[in-house]
Structure formats: C-alpha cells, structure tokens
Amino acid sequence: MPELPEVEIVKQGLLKSLPKDEIQEVQTFRKDLRFPLPLKELAQLKNHSIKTISRRGKFLILETTSRHFISHLGMTGHWRFESTYSPLKHDHIRIQWNSQNLIYNDPRRFGYILNYEIDLFKNFGPDPILDILEAKNFYPRYKKSETNIKTFLLNQKNILGIGNIYASEILFKAKIKPLKKVRQLKLQDWESILVETKLVLNKAITLGGSSMRDYKNVEGDKGDMQNHWLVYGKQSIPCSVCKTAIKNITISNRSSYFCSQCQK
Ligand SMILES: [Zn+2]
C-alpha cells in the first residue's frame, strides 16, 4: 500500500504533466470503488480545469475551478497520463482534455475518490512533512496510552501518512522497540521518533518512494527506497549496526521488523 512518500511522488508526477486548459469530459466506468463515486460532481468538471493537486497524509487533493476532490490510492490505485487513450482493464475514471487524458486504474478497488469536505482532516493527526511535529505536544497528550508505539504510528488519527514499512524503519532509526507502550515513552523518545519520522519519509521521497508489487509513479517508474530499507523485510539478516539477526513479529496482524539489540 502506498504510504506518504509514494503518494507525494504521485503528486509530483501529476503536477509535472497536468494540463492547464479546460476539461472536455470526465468518463466514469463504474459507480463505485471502495465507496460510491461522486458521479454528478465528476461530470460537472466539464469546462472546468484542475488548478493544482496537493497532498495531506496519504490523500491527494484535486483542486479544481469547480470543487475539490480527494483521491486515496488504497492498495493498487494509480493515475497515468496518455495523449491518446489506450483502455486498460481496471480503468475506472478518465479525465479528458484536448490533447491529454488522465486515467485512474485500480485492480483491487480499495482506493476511492470523494468530494472534499472542509472538515475531512479534523479528526486526523498532523502531516509529518507539511506540519511541525513537536515532542512537547505528543508527550503529555499520550502519557496514559496503553497502545504500543508501532500500532500508534499506523493510526492516522495520531499522525498521518505512516504505514507498515515506514513504521518499522522509523522505530529502528529511533532505537525504540515496536511493542514499547506509548505511556512508557520519555520526552527524548518522542523527540527521536518525530525527528526520524521526518528523516525517513524525506529520504524515501528523495529516492522516489518504495516499490513492492504494484507501486509505480505516474510515469510508470519504480522507486528505489526498497533498496535502502534497514529492517523491513530483513528477517534473520544481520542488523546493519550491531549484526544481531533482525526479528519479525506480528503486531495487530502486521509484520514488524526490528533489532532486539539496538531497539529498547
Ligand atoms: Zn542492531
């Protein structure tokens, strides 16, 4: 599933080729993805244009001269441009300009497009790239939390954009074991986690994101971050710091990789 860095790369790719002129037509090839599509609002994009595309967490925000939409890629969603449209299986939406097409394809249909609602992000945590993350805000707020830090990081209500891969990588860099209870974290632990969150995600963006299975950017290229993972998918491989074999445990049904020596 794409996490924040991969969605950021998709956004950058979309912005590179986004036509400035008016949309000729929007075709939808089914009524729903994970949720019902806003069919009427999408059709009303005719004669409007997309002003820009922004990102918050794992959400893309399509800002048009008519209204805003959010796009979530789910597991296998991706957008591609084509000057001449060549239909593919699992194409669900086609936005058509004079000399360009933007197509949304999603084989597993866990992705979705919705009308943007102003209070959408009210119940979500901060975005680690767009917002300032401060240990002094997290530490008192979650002092009594019985959750483990791995599960905490995956919850978009606490912090946006982190998924299973980057949660393991961040906790390894911060030297915190994934099962550590949030209430046991000291102020310095929060500082390490939040600093490493920014560093790990920024590094992944610089490297074009992580590609496993389906993820490709808008141009169809793969990222390179998977070649720089330190613990994710490295079960039994010696830790890059201390040479102890990396462990893999299941937390909330997800694989979590860590070094039992480096992470306390
Ligand atoms: Zn180690």
Coordinates of C-alpha atoms and ligand atoms in Angstrom, one line a residue:
M1 CA 0.0 0.0 0.0
P2 CA 1.5 3.4 -0.9
E3 CA 2.4 5.5 2.2
L4 CA 3.1 9.2 2.4
P5 CA 6.4 9.2 0.3
E6 CA 4.8 7.2 -2.6
V7 CA 1.7 9.5 -2.6
E8 CA 4.0 12.6 -2.6
I9 CA 5.8 11.1 -5.7
V10 CA 2.5 10.5 -7.4
K11 CA 1.5 14.1 -6.7
Q12 CA 4.8 15.5 -8.1
G13 CA 4.3 13.3 -11.2
L14 CA 0.7 14.6 -11.7
L15 CA 1.8 18.2 -11.3
K16 CA 4.5 17.8 -13.9
S17 CA 2.1 16.9 -16.7
L18 CA -1.2 18.4 -15.6
P19 CA -2.9 20.4 -18.4
K20 CA -3.9 23.9 -17.6
D21 CA -6.8 24.1 -20.1
E22 CA -10.4 23.2 -19.7
I23 CA -11.5 19.6 -19.2
Q24 CA -13.6 18.3 -22.2
E25 CA -15.2 15.4 -20.5
V26 CA -15.0 13.1 -17.5
Q27 CA -15.9 9.5 -18.1
T28 CA -16.6 7.1 -15.2
F29 CA -16.7 3.4 -16.0
R30 CA -18.4 2.2 -12.8
K31 CA -20.5 3.6 -10.0
D32 CA -18.2 2.8 -7.1
L33 CA -14.7 2.0 -5.9
R34 CA -14.3 1.4 -2.2
F35 CA -17.0 4.0 -1.8
P36 CA -19.6 5.3 -4.3
L37 CA -18.0 7.7 -6.8
P38 CA -19.3 11.3 -6.9
L39 CA -20.6 10.8 -10.4
K40 CA -22.6 14.0 -10.7
E41 CA -19.7 16.2 -9.4
L42 CA -17.2 14.5 -11.6
A43 CA -19.4 15.0 -14.7
Q44 CA -19.7 18.7 -13.8
L45 CA -15.9 19.1 -14.3
K46 CA -16.6 19.6 -18.0
N47 CA -15.4 23.1 -19.0
H48 CA -13.6 23.5 -15.6
S49 CA -9.8 23.0 -15.0
I50 CA -7.7 21.5 -12.3
K51 CA -5.9 24.3 -10.6
T52 CA -3.4 22.2 -8.7
I53 CA -3.0 18.9 -6.8
S54 CA -1.9 18.8 -3.2
R55 CA -1.3 16.1 -0.7
R56 CA -2.1 15.5 3.0
G57 CA -1.1 12.2 4.5
K58 CA -1.9 9.5 2.0
F59 CA -4.6 11.7 0.4
L60 CA -4.3 13.6 -2.9
I61 CA -6.5 16.7 -3.2
L62 CA -7.5 17.7 -6.7
E63 CA -8.3 21.4 -6.6
T64 CA -10.5 22.3 -9.5
T65 CA -12.2 25.6 -10.5
S66 CA -15.5 23.8 -9.7
R67 CA -14.8 22.0 -6.4
H68 CA -12.2 19.9 -4.7
F69 CA -11.9 16.1 -4.7
I70 CA -9.8 13.7 -2.7
S71 CA -8.2 10.6 -4.1
H72 CA -6.9 7.8 -2.0
L73 CA -5.0 5.1 -3.8
G74 CA -5.9 2.2 -1.5
M75 CA -3.7 -0.8 -2.3
T76 CA -3.3 -0.8 -6.0
G77 CA -4.7 2.6 -7.3
H78 CA -2.6 4.6 -9.8
W79 CA -3.0 7.6 -12.1
R80 CA -1.5 7.8 -15.6
F81 CA -1.4 10.3 -18.4
E82 CA -1.9 9.3 -22.0
S83 CA -2.0 11.7 -25.0
T84 CA -4.0 9.0 -26.9
Y85 CA -6.2 7.0 -24.6
S86 CA -5.5 3.2 -24.7
P87 CA -8.0 1.5 -22.5
L88 CA -6.7 -1.0 -19.9
K89 CA -8.6 -3.5 -17.7
H90 CA -9.4 -1.8 -14.4
D91 CA -9.6 1.7 -15.7
H92 CA -12.3 3.4 -13.7
I93 CA -12.1 7.2 -14.4
R94 CA -10.9 9.1 -17.5
I95 CA -10.4 12.9 -17.4
Q96 CA -10.1 14.1 -20.9
W97 CA -8.5 17.4 -22.2
N98 CA -7.9 18.4 -25.8
S99 CA -4.6 16.6 -26.1
Q100 CA -4.2 14.7 -22.8
N101 CA -6.0 12.1 -20.7
L102 CA -5.6 11.4 -17.0
I103 CA -6.8 7.9 -16.1
Y104 CA -7.4 6.2 -12.7
N105 CA -6.8 2.5 -12.7
D106 CA -7.2 0.3 -9.6
P107 CA -7.4 -3.5 -9.9
R108 CA -8.4 -4.2 -6.3
R109 CA -10.6 -1.1 -5.9
F110 CA -9.6 -0.3 -2.3
G111 CA -8.9 3.2 -3.5
Y112 CA -11.6 5.9 -3.6
I113 CA -12.5 9.4 -4.9
L114 CA -14.7 11.6 -2.8
N115 CA -16.0 15.1 -2.8
Y116 CA -13.6 17.1 -0.5
E117 CA -15.4 18.1 2.7
I118 CA -13.9 21.0 4.7
D119 CA -13.7 19.1 7.9
L120 CA -12.2 15.9 6.4
F121 CA -8.9 16.3 8.2
K122 CA -10.4 17.4 11.5
N123 CA -10.1 14.0 13.1
F124 CA -6.7 13.2 11.7
G125 CA -3.2 13.8 13.1
P126 CA -0.6 16.2 11.7
D127 CA 1.2 15.5 8.4
P128 CA 4.9 14.8 9.1
I129 CA 6.1 16.8 6.1
L130 CA 3.6 19.7 5.9
D131 CA 3.3 20.3 9.7
I132 CA 5.6 20.8 12.6
L133 CA 5.8 17.8 14.9
E134 CA 6.8 18.6 18.4
A135 CA 7.6 16.1 21.2
K136 CA 6.2 18.5 23.7
N137 CA 2.8 18.1 22.1
F138 CA 2.8 14.3 21.8
Y139 CA 4.4 13.5 25.2
P140 CA 1.7 14.9 27.6
R141 CA -1.1 14.0 25.3
Y142 CA -0.4 10.3 25.1
K143 CA 1.2 9.8 28.6
K144 CA -1.5 7.3 29.6
S145 CA -1.8 5.4 26.2
E146 CA -1.7 1.7 26.6
T147 CA -1.1 1.2 22.8
N148 CA 2.3 0.1 21.6
I149 CA 4.2 2.6 19.5
K150 CA 4.0 0.6 16.3
T151 CA 0.2 0.5 16.4
F152 CA 0.2 4.2 17.4
L153 CA 2.2 5.2 14.4
L154 CA -0.1 3.4 12.0
N155 CA -3.2 5.1 13.3
Q156 CA -3.9 8.1 11.1
K157 CA -5.7 9.9 13.9
N158 CA -2.3 10.2 15.7
I159 CA -0.1 11.1 12.7
L160 CA -0.8 11.0 9.0
G161 CA 0.8 9.0 6.2
I162 CA 2.8 6.3 8.0
G163 CA 2.2 2.7 7.1
N164 CA 3.7 -0.7 7.9
I165 CA 7.0 -0.2 6.1
Y166 CA 8.0 3.2 7.4
A167 CA 6.8 2.5 10.9
S168 CA 9.4 -0.3 11.2
E169 CA 12.1 1.9 9.6
I170 CA 11.3 4.9 11.8
L171 CA 11.4 2.9 15.0
F172 CA 14.7 1.2 14.1
K173 CA 16.3 4.6 13.5
A174 CA 14.8 6.0 16.7
K175 CA 16.1 2.9 18.6
I176 CA 12.6 2.2 20.1
K177 CA 11.2 -1.4 20.1
P178 CA 7.9 -1.6 18.3
L179 CA 6.0 -3.2 21.3
K180 CA 7.0 -0.4 23.7
K181 CA 3.9 1.1 25.3
V182 CA 3.3 4.7 24.4
R183 CA 2.9 5.6 28.1
Q184 CA 6.5 4.4 28.7
L185 CA 8.0 6.8 26.2
K186 CA 10.0 9.7 27.6
L187 CA 10.2 13.2 26.1
Q188 CA 13.5 12.3 24.5
D189 CA 12.0 9.1 22.9
W190 CA 9.3 11.3 21.3
E191 CA 12.0 13.6 20.0
S192 CA 13.8 10.7 18.4
I193 CA 10.7 9.2 16.9
L194 CA 9.5 12.5 15.4
V195 CA 12.9 13.6 14.1
E196 CA 13.4 10.1 12.5
T197 CA 9.8 10.2 11.1
K198 CA 10.7 13.3 9.1
L199 CA 14.1 12.0 8.1
V200 CA 12.9 8.6 7.0
L201 CA 10.0 9.9 5.0
N202 CA 12.1 12.7 3.4
K203 CA 14.7 10.1 2.4
A204 CA 12.1 7.9 0.8
I205 CA 10.7 10.9 -1.2
T206 CA 14.2 11.7 -2.4
L207 CA 14.6 8.1 -3.6
G208 CA 11.2 8.1 -5.4
G209 CA 9.4 6.0 -2.8
S210 CA 9.4 2.3 -2.2
S211 CA 8.3 -0.1 -4.9
M212 CA 7.0 -3.5 -4.0
R213 CA 4.4 -5.4 -6.1
D214 CA 2.2 -2.7 -7.6
Y215 CA 3.6 0.7 -6.8
K216 CA 4.7 2.8 -9.7
N217 CA 4.8 6.6 -10.1
V218 CA 2.7 8.5 -12.7
E219 CA 5.4 7.8 -15.4
G220 CA 5.3 4.1 -14.6
D221 CA 8.7 4.0 -13.0
K222 CA 9.6 2.3 -9.7
G223 CA 11.1 4.0 -6.7
D224 CA 14.4 3.0 -5.1
M225 CA 13.7 3.2 -1.3
Q226 CA 13.2 -0.6 -1.1
N227 CA 16.9 -1.0 -1.6
H228 CA 17.6 1.2 1.4
W229 CA 15.3 -0.4 4.0
L230 CA 17.3 -1.2 7.1
V231 CA 14.9 -3.6 8.8
Y232 CA 11.7 -4.0 6.8
G233 CA 11.6 -7.5 5.1
K234 CA 15.1 -8.3 6.6
Q235 CA 14.1 -11.1 8.9
S236 CA 17.2 -13.1 10.0
I237 CA 19.5 -10.8 8.2
P238 CA 22.3 -9.2 10.4
C239 CA 21.4 -5.7 11.7
S240 CA 23.4 -3.0 9.8
V241 CA 24.5 -1.5 13.1
C242 CA 25.2 -4.5 15.5
K243 CA 25.0 -7.6 13.4
T244 CA 22.2 -9.2 15.5
A245 CA 19.7 -11.1 13.4
I246 CA 16.6 -8.9 12.6
K247 CA 13.4 -10.2 14.1
N248 CA 9.9 -10.3 12.6
I249 CA 6.9 -10.3 15.0
T250 CA 3.3 -9.8 14.3
I251 CA 1.6 -6.7 15.8
S252 CA -2.1 -6.1 15.1
N253 CA -1.9 -8.6 12.2
R254 CA 1.0 -6.8 10.5
S255 CA 4.7 -7.9 10.2
S256 CA 7.0 -5.7 12.3
Y257 CA 10.7 -5.9 11.9
F258 CA 13.2 -4.8 14.5
C259 CA 16.6 -5.3 16.1
S260 CA 16.3 -6.7 19.6
Q261 CA 19.8 -5.3 20.4
C262 CA 19.5 -1.8 19.0
Q263 CA 15.9 -1.1 19.9
K264 CA 14.9 -0.8 23.6
Ligands
ZN1 ZN 21.1 -3.9 15.9

